[in-house]
Amino acid sequence: MRVAFDVERAVREIPNVEEFPGLARAWRWSPMFRFVFSLAMNAEGTRIHQVNARDSFDEDLARAVLTFAREHRAGLGDDPRPFEVVPGFSHPGYDFDAVVAIQPEIHGYYVGRNEELNEVVVGVFPAYVREFSGNETPEEAFFRFKRMLNAADMTREAAPFLRMKFDNTRTGGGSEGDLRGFTTPDVLLRELALLEGAPGSFLEYENRHGRVWRIEWNGSWTVDGEAREHAPAAAEVLETLN
């Protein structure tokens, strides 16, 4: 008969682990001075929420995130999404408006160290609602979590959900294939600025709601099939990413 995995014991056996101040059944540990990992047990004692911080640990913020995640059972449902976005979070001094939960196959926090512990840990981090569509595939969530969101930086700004494809006949730049790929607002604005003077060029981008805009320059501007005298202003474009 297989012995049930003792979650709390596994946490307490982590080297240098200590109680997290002001939060019941919660701990923190640091593998080196740049990182602090904060953990809190769920009510049933079967799963753990974990917040990672790199060069930015704020004890009050970490406590608030863990408390919010515990109260809302973030990521603990039977069929959690790759990114489970729980809106309504706030904390003084920060603009975060959500907490996001990620599953073990995405975060991999204890892979190669303690596989059983890894499987019961739900990663959580403070976030912005505009960063997620809610329809990300596991592959998309893995890419964005590992490459774009910088979730362990507690001082980070939003990285809005944005997918784009483009082609510029003058610079020779462009995306590969027919699909829109994830990118950042600065890349979108840079390519928009380069469109003028490049006949036959375009860019097409999608926000978190699935709304798509297509901007073309062929001697004059066209936005979603309608002629315009000028290109959309940067502020107008950024507003569409909210």
PDB file of C-alpha atoms in Angstrom:
ATOM      1  CA  MET A   1       0.000   0.000   0.000  1.00  0.00           C
ATOM      2  CA  ARG A   2       1.410   3.357  -1.041  1.00  0.00           C
ATOM      3  CA  VAL A   3       1.929   5.791   1.834  1.00  0.00           C
ATOM      4  CA  ALA A   4       0.212   9.166   1.296  1.00  0.00           C
ATOM      5  CA  PHE A   5       2.573  12.012   0.540  1.00  0.00           C
ATOM      6  CA  ASP A   6       3.053  14.216   3.603  1.00  0.00           C
ATOM      7  CA  VAL A   7       2.984  17.705   2.082  1.00  0.00           C
ATOM      8  CA  GLU A   8       3.817  19.651   5.225  1.00  0.00           C
ATOM      9  CA  ARG A   9       6.703  17.364   6.095  1.00  0.00           C
ATOM     10  CA  ALA A  10       8.128  17.781   2.594  1.00  0.00           C
ATOM     11  CA  VAL A  11       8.091  21.541   3.003  1.00  0.00           C
ATOM     12  CA  ARG A  12       9.624  21.462   6.467  1.00  0.00           C
ATOM     13  CA  GLU A  13      12.473  19.320   5.132  1.00  0.00           C
ATOM     14  CA  ILE A  14      13.545  22.027   2.671  1.00  0.00           C
ATOM     15  CA  PRO A  15      16.939  23.374   3.806  1.00  0.00           C
ATOM     16  CA  ASN A  16      16.754  26.763   5.538  1.00  0.00           C
ATOM     17  CA  VAL A  17      12.942  26.841   5.475  1.00  0.00           C
ATOM     18  CA  GLU A  18      11.314  28.997   8.172  1.00  0.00           C
ATOM     19  CA  GLU A  19       7.814  29.966   9.273  1.00  0.00           C
ATOM     20  CA  PHE A  20       6.256  32.795   7.282  1.00  0.00           C
ATOM     21  CA  PRO A  21       5.391  35.615   9.719  1.00  0.00           C
ATOM     22  CA  GLY A  22       1.720  36.372  10.237  1.00  0.00           C
ATOM     23  CA  LEU A  23       0.315  33.501   8.180  1.00  0.00           C
ATOM     24  CA  ALA A  24      -0.738  30.103   9.518  1.00  0.00           C
ATOM     25  CA  ARG A  25       0.744  26.971   7.926  1.00  0.00           C
ATOM     26  CA  ALA A  26       3.018  29.028   5.733  1.00  0.00           C
ATOM     27  CA  TRP A  27       6.764  29.075   5.180  1.00  0.00           C
ATOM     28  CA  ARG A  28       9.515  30.739   3.198  1.00  0.00           C
ATOM     29  CA  TRP A  29      12.992  29.761   2.107  1.00  0.00           C
ATOM     30  CA  SER A  30      15.809  31.162   0.061  1.00  0.00           C
ATOM     31  CA  PRO A  31      18.303  29.146  -2.002  1.00  0.00           C
ATOM     32  CA  MET A  32      20.473  32.279  -2.402  1.00  0.00           C
ATOM     33  CA  PHE A  33      20.283  35.955  -1.535  1.00  0.00           C
ATOM     34  CA  ARG A  34      18.475  36.990  -4.731  1.00  0.00           C
ATOM     35  CA  PHE A  35      15.507  34.639  -4.313  1.00  0.00           C
ATOM     36  CA  VAL A  36      12.785  34.194  -1.702  1.00  0.00           C
ATOM     37  CA  PHE A  37      10.132  31.497  -2.094  1.00  0.00           C
ATOM     38  CA  SER A  38       6.967  31.812   0.029  1.00  0.00           C
ATOM     39  CA  LEU A  39       4.551  28.905   0.526  1.00  0.00           C
ATOM     40  CA  ALA A  40       1.143  28.448   2.138  1.00  0.00           C
ATOM     41  CA  MET A  41      -0.856  25.241   2.685  1.00  0.00           C
ATOM     42  CA  ASN A  42      -4.442  24.965   1.487  1.00  0.00           C
ATOM     43  CA  ALA A  43      -7.239  24.255   3.992  1.00  0.00           C
ATOM     44  CA  GLU A  44      -7.178  20.513   3.354  1.00  0.00           C
ATOM     45  CA  GLY A  45      -3.408  20.226   3.738  1.00  0.00           C
ATOM     46  CA  THR A  46      -3.087  18.622   0.310  1.00  0.00           C
ATOM     47  CA  ARG A  47      -1.784  21.432  -1.905  1.00  0.00           C
ATOM     48  CA  ILE A  48       0.490  24.459  -1.576  1.00  0.00           C
ATOM     49  CA  HIS A  49       0.457  27.910  -3.092  1.00  0.00           C
ATOM     50  CA  GLN A  50       3.908  29.331  -3.787  1.00  0.00           C
ATOM     51  CA  VAL A  51       5.037  32.870  -4.613  1.00  0.00           C
ATOM     52  CA  ASN A  52       8.537  33.373  -6.000  1.00  0.00           C
ATOM     53  CA  ALA A  53      10.423  36.665  -5.736  1.00  0.00           C
ATOM     54  CA  ARG A  54      13.710  37.585  -7.387  1.00  0.00           C
ATOM     55  CA  ASP A  55      15.545  40.737  -6.257  1.00  0.00           C
ATOM     56  CA  SER A  56      12.194  42.211  -5.212  1.00  0.00           C
ATOM     57  CA  PHE A  57      10.836  40.397  -2.157  1.00  0.00           C
ATOM     58  CA  ASP A  58       8.100  42.294  -0.317  1.00  0.00           C
ATOM     59  CA  GLU A  59       6.889  40.328   2.695  1.00  0.00           C
ATOM     60  CA  ASP A  60       3.559  42.153   2.906  1.00  0.00           C
ATOM     61  CA  LEU A  61       2.839  41.645  -0.789  1.00  0.00           C
ATOM     62  CA  ALA A  62       3.773  37.960  -0.648  1.00  0.00           C
ATOM     63  CA  ARG A  63       1.513  37.489   2.384  1.00  0.00           C
ATOM     64  CA  ALA A  64      -1.347  39.272   0.614  1.00  0.00           C
ATOM     65  CA  VAL A  65      -0.961  37.127  -2.517  1.00  0.00           C
ATOM     66  CA  LEU A  66      -0.874  33.878  -0.516  1.00  0.00           C
ATOM     67  CA  THR A  67      -3.883  34.920   1.556  1.00  0.00           C
ATOM     68  CA  PHE A  68      -5.868  35.880  -1.546  1.00  0.00           C
ATOM     69  CA  ALA A  69      -4.906  32.660  -3.349  1.00  0.00           C
ATOM     70  CA  ARG A  70      -5.851  30.564  -0.329  1.00  0.00           C
ATOM     71  CA  GLU A  71      -9.216  32.310   0.132  1.00  0.00           C
ATOM     72  CA  HIS A  72     -10.096  31.927  -3.559  1.00  0.00           C
ATOM     73  CA  ARG A  73      -8.658  28.420  -3.920  1.00  0.00           C
ATOM     74  CA  ALA A  74      -6.709  29.664  -6.902  1.00  0.00           C
ATOM     75  CA  GLY A  75      -5.716  26.832  -9.214  1.00  0.00           C
ATOM     76  CA  LEU A  76      -7.200  24.138  -6.983  1.00  0.00           C
ATOM     77  CA  GLY A  77     -10.232  23.204  -9.066  1.00  0.00           C
ATOM     78  CA  ASP A  78     -10.715  19.889 -10.840  1.00  0.00           C
ATOM     79  CA  ASP A  79      -9.927  21.257 -14.304  1.00  0.00           C
ATOM     80  CA  PRO A  80      -7.820  24.432 -13.923  1.00  0.00           C
ATOM     81  CA  ARG A  81      -6.899  26.514 -16.938  1.00  0.00           C
ATOM     82  CA  PRO A  82      -3.198  26.901 -17.853  1.00  0.00           C
ATOM     83  CA  PHE A  83      -3.482  30.438 -16.481  1.00  0.00           C
ATOM     84  CA  GLU A  84      -6.217  30.740 -13.851  1.00  0.00           C
ATOM     85  CA  VAL A  85      -6.824  34.454 -13.463  1.00  0.00           C
ATOM     86  CA  VAL A  86      -8.549  35.582 -10.261  1.00  0.00           C
ATOM     87  CA  PRO A  87      -9.406  39.297 -10.513  1.00  0.00           C
ATOM     88  CA  GLY A  88     -10.087  41.616  -7.611  1.00  0.00           C
ATOM     89  CA  PHE A  89      -6.670  41.599  -5.961  1.00  0.00           C
ATOM     90  CA  SER A  90      -5.085  44.824  -4.769  1.00  0.00           C
ATOM     91  CA  HIS A  91      -2.278  45.867  -2.465  1.00  0.00           C
ATOM     92  CA  PRO A  92      -1.113  49.338  -1.362  1.00  0.00           C
ATOM     93  CA  GLY A  93       1.721  50.712  -3.479  1.00  0.00           C
ATOM     94  CA  TYR A  94       1.120  48.359  -6.397  1.00  0.00           C
ATOM     95  CA  ASP A  95      -1.118  48.395  -9.480  1.00  0.00           C
ATOM     96  CA  PHE A  96      -1.722  44.642  -9.653  1.00  0.00           C
ATOM     97  CA  ASP A  97      -5.415  43.781 -10.078  1.00  0.00           C
ATOM     98  CA  ALA A  98      -5.356  39.969 -10.115  1.00  0.00           C
ATOM     99  CA  VAL A  99      -3.634  36.876  -8.816  1.00  0.00           C
ATOM    100  CA  VAL A 100      -2.792  34.164 -11.336  1.00  0.00           C
ATOM    101  CA  ALA A 101      -2.322  30.466 -10.611  1.00  0.00           C
ATOM    102  CA  ILE A 102      -0.163  28.117 -12.676  1.00  0.00           C
ATOM    103  CA  GLN A 103       0.042  24.352 -12.520  1.00  0.00           C
ATOM    104  CA  PRO A 104       3.117  22.140 -11.852  1.00  0.00           C
ATOM    105  CA  GLU A 105       3.654  21.232 -15.516  1.00  0.00           C
ATOM    106  CA  ILE A 106       4.092  24.922 -16.291  1.00  0.00           C
ATOM    107  CA  HIS A 107       6.111  26.223 -13.343  1.00  0.00           C
ATOM    108  CA  GLY A 108       8.346  23.181 -12.677  1.00  0.00           C
ATOM    109  CA  TYR A 109       9.569  24.725  -9.412  1.00  0.00           C
ATOM    110  CA  TYR A 110      10.808  21.481  -7.874  1.00  0.00           C
ATOM    111  CA  VAL A 111      11.530  19.407 -10.959  1.00  0.00           C
ATOM    112  CA  GLY A 112      14.804  17.583 -10.404  1.00  0.00           C
ATOM    113  CA  ARG A 113      14.707  18.381  -6.683  1.00  0.00           C
ATOM    114  CA  ASN A 114      11.495  16.834  -5.348  1.00  0.00           C
ATOM    115  CA  GLU A 115       9.066  15.568  -7.971  1.00  0.00           C
ATOM    116  CA  GLU A 116       6.324  14.685  -5.471  1.00  0.00           C
ATOM    117  CA  LEU A 117       6.440  18.152  -3.960  1.00  0.00           C
ATOM    118  CA  ASN A 118       6.413  19.725  -7.410  1.00  0.00           C
ATOM    119  CA  GLU A 119       3.126  17.983  -8.214  1.00  0.00           C
ATOM    120  CA  VAL A 120       1.278  19.526  -5.250  1.00  0.00           C
ATOM    121  CA  VAL A 121       2.592  23.086  -5.647  1.00  0.00           C
ATOM    122  CA  VAL A 122       0.426  25.653  -7.418  1.00  0.00           C
ATOM    123  CA  GLY A 123       2.455  28.704  -8.420  1.00  0.00           C
ATOM    124  CA  VAL A 124       0.747  32.041  -7.806  1.00  0.00           C
ATOM    125  CA  PHE A 125       1.841  35.570  -8.581  1.00  0.00           C
ATOM    126  CA  PRO A 126       0.409  39.105  -8.591  1.00  0.00           C
ATOM    127  CA  ALA A 127      -0.623  40.110 -12.081  1.00  0.00           C
ATOM    128  CA  TYR A 128      -2.706  42.342 -14.334  1.00  0.00           C
ATOM    129  CA  VAL A 129      -5.956  41.175 -15.923  1.00  0.00           C
ATOM    130  CA  ARG A 130      -4.918  42.641 -19.288  1.00  0.00           C
ATOM    131  CA  GLU A 131      -2.037  40.162 -19.505  1.00  0.00           C
ATOM    132  CA  PHE A 132      -4.274  37.143 -20.180  1.00  0.00           C
ATOM    133  CA  SER A 133      -6.968  36.026 -22.588  1.00  0.00           C
ATOM    134  CA  GLY A 134      -8.077  33.113 -20.431  1.00  0.00           C
ATOM    135  CA  ASN A 135      -7.910  30.868 -23.489  1.00  0.00           C
ATOM    136  CA  GLU A 136      -4.177  30.185 -23.587  1.00  0.00           C
ATOM    137  CA  THR A 137      -3.108  26.665 -24.446  1.00  0.00           C
ATOM    138  CA  PRO A 138      -0.647  24.929 -22.103  1.00  0.00           C
ATOM    139  CA  GLU A 139       2.098  25.600 -24.670  1.00  0.00           C
ATOM    140  CA  GLU A 140       1.251  29.294 -24.864  1.00  0.00           C
ATOM    141  CA  ALA A 141       1.076  29.592 -21.087  1.00  0.00           C
ATOM    142  CA  PHE A 142       4.449  27.876 -20.722  1.00  0.00           C
ATOM    143  CA  PHE A 143       6.038  30.236 -23.263  1.00  0.00           C
ATOM    144  CA  ARG A 144       4.612  33.395 -21.733  1.00  0.00           C
ATOM    145  CA  PHE A 145       5.386  32.371 -18.149  1.00  0.00           C
ATOM    146  CA  LYS A 146       8.962  31.360 -18.909  1.00  0.00           C
ATOM    147  CA  ARG A 147       9.839  34.026 -21.495  1.00  0.00           C
ATOM    148  CA  MET A 148       7.632  37.101 -21.165  1.00  0.00           C
ATOM    149  CA  LEU A 149       5.872  37.710 -17.842  1.00  0.00           C
ATOM    150  CA  ASN A 150       8.868  37.939 -15.487  1.00  0.00           C
ATOM    151  CA  ALA A 151       6.472  36.842 -12.735  1.00  0.00           C
ATOM    152  CA  ALA A 152       9.134  36.663 -10.012  1.00  0.00           C
ATOM    153  CA  ASP A 153       9.715  40.417 -10.246  1.00  0.00           C
ATOM    154  CA  MET A 154       7.319  41.895  -7.708  1.00  0.00           C
ATOM    155  CA  THR A 155       7.946  45.391  -9.086  1.00  0.00           C
ATOM    156  CA  ARG A 156       7.173  44.549 -12.698  1.00  0.00           C
ATOM    157  CA  GLU A 157       4.842  46.460 -14.981  1.00  0.00           C
ATOM    158  CA  ALA A 158       2.140  44.810 -17.067  1.00  0.00           C
ATOM    159  CA  ALA A 159       3.038  42.751 -20.136  1.00  0.00           C
ATOM    160  CA  PRO A 160      -0.296  42.981 -22.007  1.00  0.00           C
ATOM    161  CA  PHE A 161      -1.587  40.041 -24.003  1.00  0.00           C
ATOM    162  CA  LEU A 162      -0.557  40.853 -27.568  1.00  0.00           C
ATOM    163  CA  ARG A 163      -0.138  38.761 -30.683  1.00  0.00           C
ATOM    164  CA  MET A 164       1.071  40.218 -33.968  1.00  0.00           C
ATOM    165  CA  LYS A 165       2.168  39.438 -37.491  1.00  0.00           C
ATOM    166  CA  PHE A 166       3.641  41.946 -39.934  1.00  0.00           C
ATOM    167  CA  ASP A 167       5.536  42.489 -43.155  1.00  0.00           C
ATOM    168  CA  ASN A 168       7.608  45.507 -44.142  1.00  0.00           C
ATOM    169  CA  THR A 169       8.695  45.795 -47.774  1.00  0.00           C
ATOM    170  CA  ARG A 170      11.273  48.471 -47.009  1.00  0.00           C
ATOM    171  CA  THR A 171      13.103  46.995 -44.020  1.00  0.00           C
ATOM    172  CA  GLY A 172      12.605  43.387 -45.079  1.00  0.00           C
ATOM    173  CA  GLY A 173      11.353  42.593 -41.609  1.00  0.00           C
ATOM    174  CA  GLY A 174       8.377  40.364 -41.050  1.00  0.00           C
ATOM    175  CA  SER A 175       6.906  37.459 -39.145  1.00  0.00           C
ATOM    176  CA  GLU A 176       7.131  33.851 -40.223  1.00  0.00           C
ATOM    177  CA  GLY A 177       4.026  31.939 -41.264  1.00  0.00           C
ATOM    178  CA  ASP A 178       0.403  32.980 -41.145  1.00  0.00           C
ATOM    179  CA  LEU A 179      -0.112  32.921 -37.380  1.00  0.00           C
ATOM    180  CA  ARG A 180       0.166  35.896 -35.068  1.00  0.00           C
ATOM    181  CA  GLY A 181       2.929  35.425 -32.497  1.00  0.00           C
ATOM    182  CA  PHE A 182       3.285  36.844 -29.005  1.00  0.00           C
ATOM    183  CA  THR A 183       5.170  40.104 -28.777  1.00  0.00           C
ATOM    184  CA  THR A 184       5.435  43.258 -26.659  1.00  0.00           C
ATOM    185  CA  PRO A 185       3.920  46.737 -27.085  1.00  0.00           C
ATOM    186  CA  ASP A 186       7.294  48.350 -27.832  1.00  0.00           C
ATOM    187  CA  VAL A 187       7.778  46.007 -30.808  1.00  0.00           C
ATOM    188  CA  LEU A 188       4.272  46.780 -32.049  1.00  0.00           C
ATOM    189  CA  LEU A 189       4.857  50.544 -31.848  1.00  0.00           C
ATOM    190  CA  ARG A 190       8.282  50.261 -33.491  1.00  0.00           C
ATOM    191  CA  GLU A 191       6.903  48.336 -36.463  1.00  0.00           C
ATOM    192  CA  LEU A 192       3.978  50.737 -36.764  1.00  0.00           C
ATOM    193  CA  ALA A 193       6.411  53.655 -37.011  1.00  0.00           C
ATOM    194  CA  LEU A 194       8.324  51.861 -39.776  1.00  0.00           C
ATOM    195  CA  LEU A 195       5.291  51.220 -41.988  1.00  0.00           C
ATOM    196  CA  GLU A 196       5.110  54.654 -43.619  1.00  0.00           C
ATOM    197  CA  GLY A 197       7.104  54.784 -46.840  1.00  0.00           C
ATOM    198  CA  ALA A 198       6.940  51.024 -47.336  1.00  0.00           C
ATOM    199  CA  PRO A 199       4.225  50.305 -49.957  1.00  0.00           C
ATOM    200  CA  GLY A 200       2.406  47.026 -49.479  1.00  0.00           C
ATOM    201  CA  SER A 201       3.379  46.745 -45.818  1.00  0.00           C
ATOM    202  CA  PHE A 202       1.066  45.864 -42.944  1.00  0.00           C
ATOM    203  CA  LEU A 203       0.826  44.830 -39.358  1.00  0.00           C
ATOM    204  CA  GLU A 204      -1.970  42.901 -37.714  1.00  0.00           C
ATOM    205  CA  TYR A 205      -2.383  42.509 -33.983  1.00  0.00           C
ATOM    206  CA  GLU A 206      -4.758  40.882 -31.507  1.00  0.00           C
ATOM    207  CA  ASN A 207      -5.621  41.801 -27.918  1.00  0.00           C
ATOM    208  CA  ARG A 208      -6.787  39.614 -25.029  1.00  0.00           C
ATOM    209  CA  HIS A 209     -10.417  39.816 -26.098  1.00  0.00           C
ATOM    210  CA  GLY A 210      -9.601  38.342 -29.511  1.00  0.00           C
ATOM    211  CA  ARG A 211     -10.171  41.687 -31.252  1.00  0.00           C
ATOM    212  CA  VAL A 212      -7.908  42.033 -34.299  1.00  0.00           C
ATOM    213  CA  TRP A 213      -6.679  45.256 -35.911  1.00  0.00           C
ATOM    214  CA  ARG A 214      -4.985  45.440 -39.325  1.00  0.00           C
ATOM    215  CA  ILE A 215      -3.000  48.545 -40.269  1.00  0.00           C
ATOM    216  CA  GLU A 216      -1.673  48.953 -43.825  1.00  0.00           C
ATOM    217  CA  TRP A 217       0.381  51.523 -45.713  1.00  0.00           C
ATOM    218  CA  ASN A 218       0.286  51.640 -49.490  1.00  0.00           C
ATOM    219  CA  GLY A 219       0.877  55.310 -50.195  1.00  0.00           C
ATOM    220  CA  SER A 220      -1.800  56.095 -47.610  1.00  0.00           C
ATOM    221  CA  TRP A 221      -3.068  54.607 -44.361  1.00  0.00           C
ATOM    222  CA  THR A 222      -5.777  51.990 -44.019  1.00  0.00           C
ATOM    223  CA  VAL A 223      -7.011  50.697 -40.671  1.00  0.00           C
ATOM    224  CA  ASP A 224      -9.369  47.731 -40.749  1.00  0.00           C
ATOM    225  CA  GLY A 225     -10.222  48.532 -44.358  1.00  0.00           C
ATOM    226  CA  GLU A 226     -10.986  52.208 -43.745  1.00  0.00           C
ATOM    227  CA  ALA A 227      -8.810  55.021 -45.116  1.00  0.00           C
ATOM    228  CA  ARG A 228      -7.198  57.294 -42.538  1.00  0.00           C
ATOM    229  CA  GLU A 229      -5.168  60.431 -42.933  1.00  0.00           C
ATOM    230  CA  HIS A 230      -2.679  59.475 -40.253  1.00  0.00           C
ATOM    231  CA  ALA A 231      -1.462  56.339 -38.564  1.00  0.00           C
ATOM    232  CA  PRO A 232      -3.072  55.506 -35.205  1.00  0.00           C
ATOM    233  CA  ALA A 233      -1.296  57.345 -32.393  1.00  0.00           C
ATOM    234  CA  ALA A 234       0.729  55.316 -29.917  1.00  0.00           C
ATOM    235  CA  ALA A 235      -1.700  56.150 -27.107  1.00  0.00           C
ATOM    236  CA  GLU A 236      -4.619  54.928 -29.232  1.00  0.00           C
ATOM    237  CA  VAL A 237      -2.865  51.629 -29.950  1.00  0.00           C
ATOM    238  CA  LEU A 238      -1.902  51.060 -26.321  1.00  0.00           C
ATOM    239  CA  GLU A 239      -5.481  51.727 -25.220  1.00  0.00           C
ATOM    240  CA  THR A 240      -6.646  48.773 -27.324  1.00  0.00           C
ATOM    241  CA  LEU A 241      -4.474  46.462 -25.178  1.00  0.00           C
ATOM    242  CA  ASN A 242      -6.429  47.093 -21.968  1.00  0.00           C
TER     243      ASN A 242
END
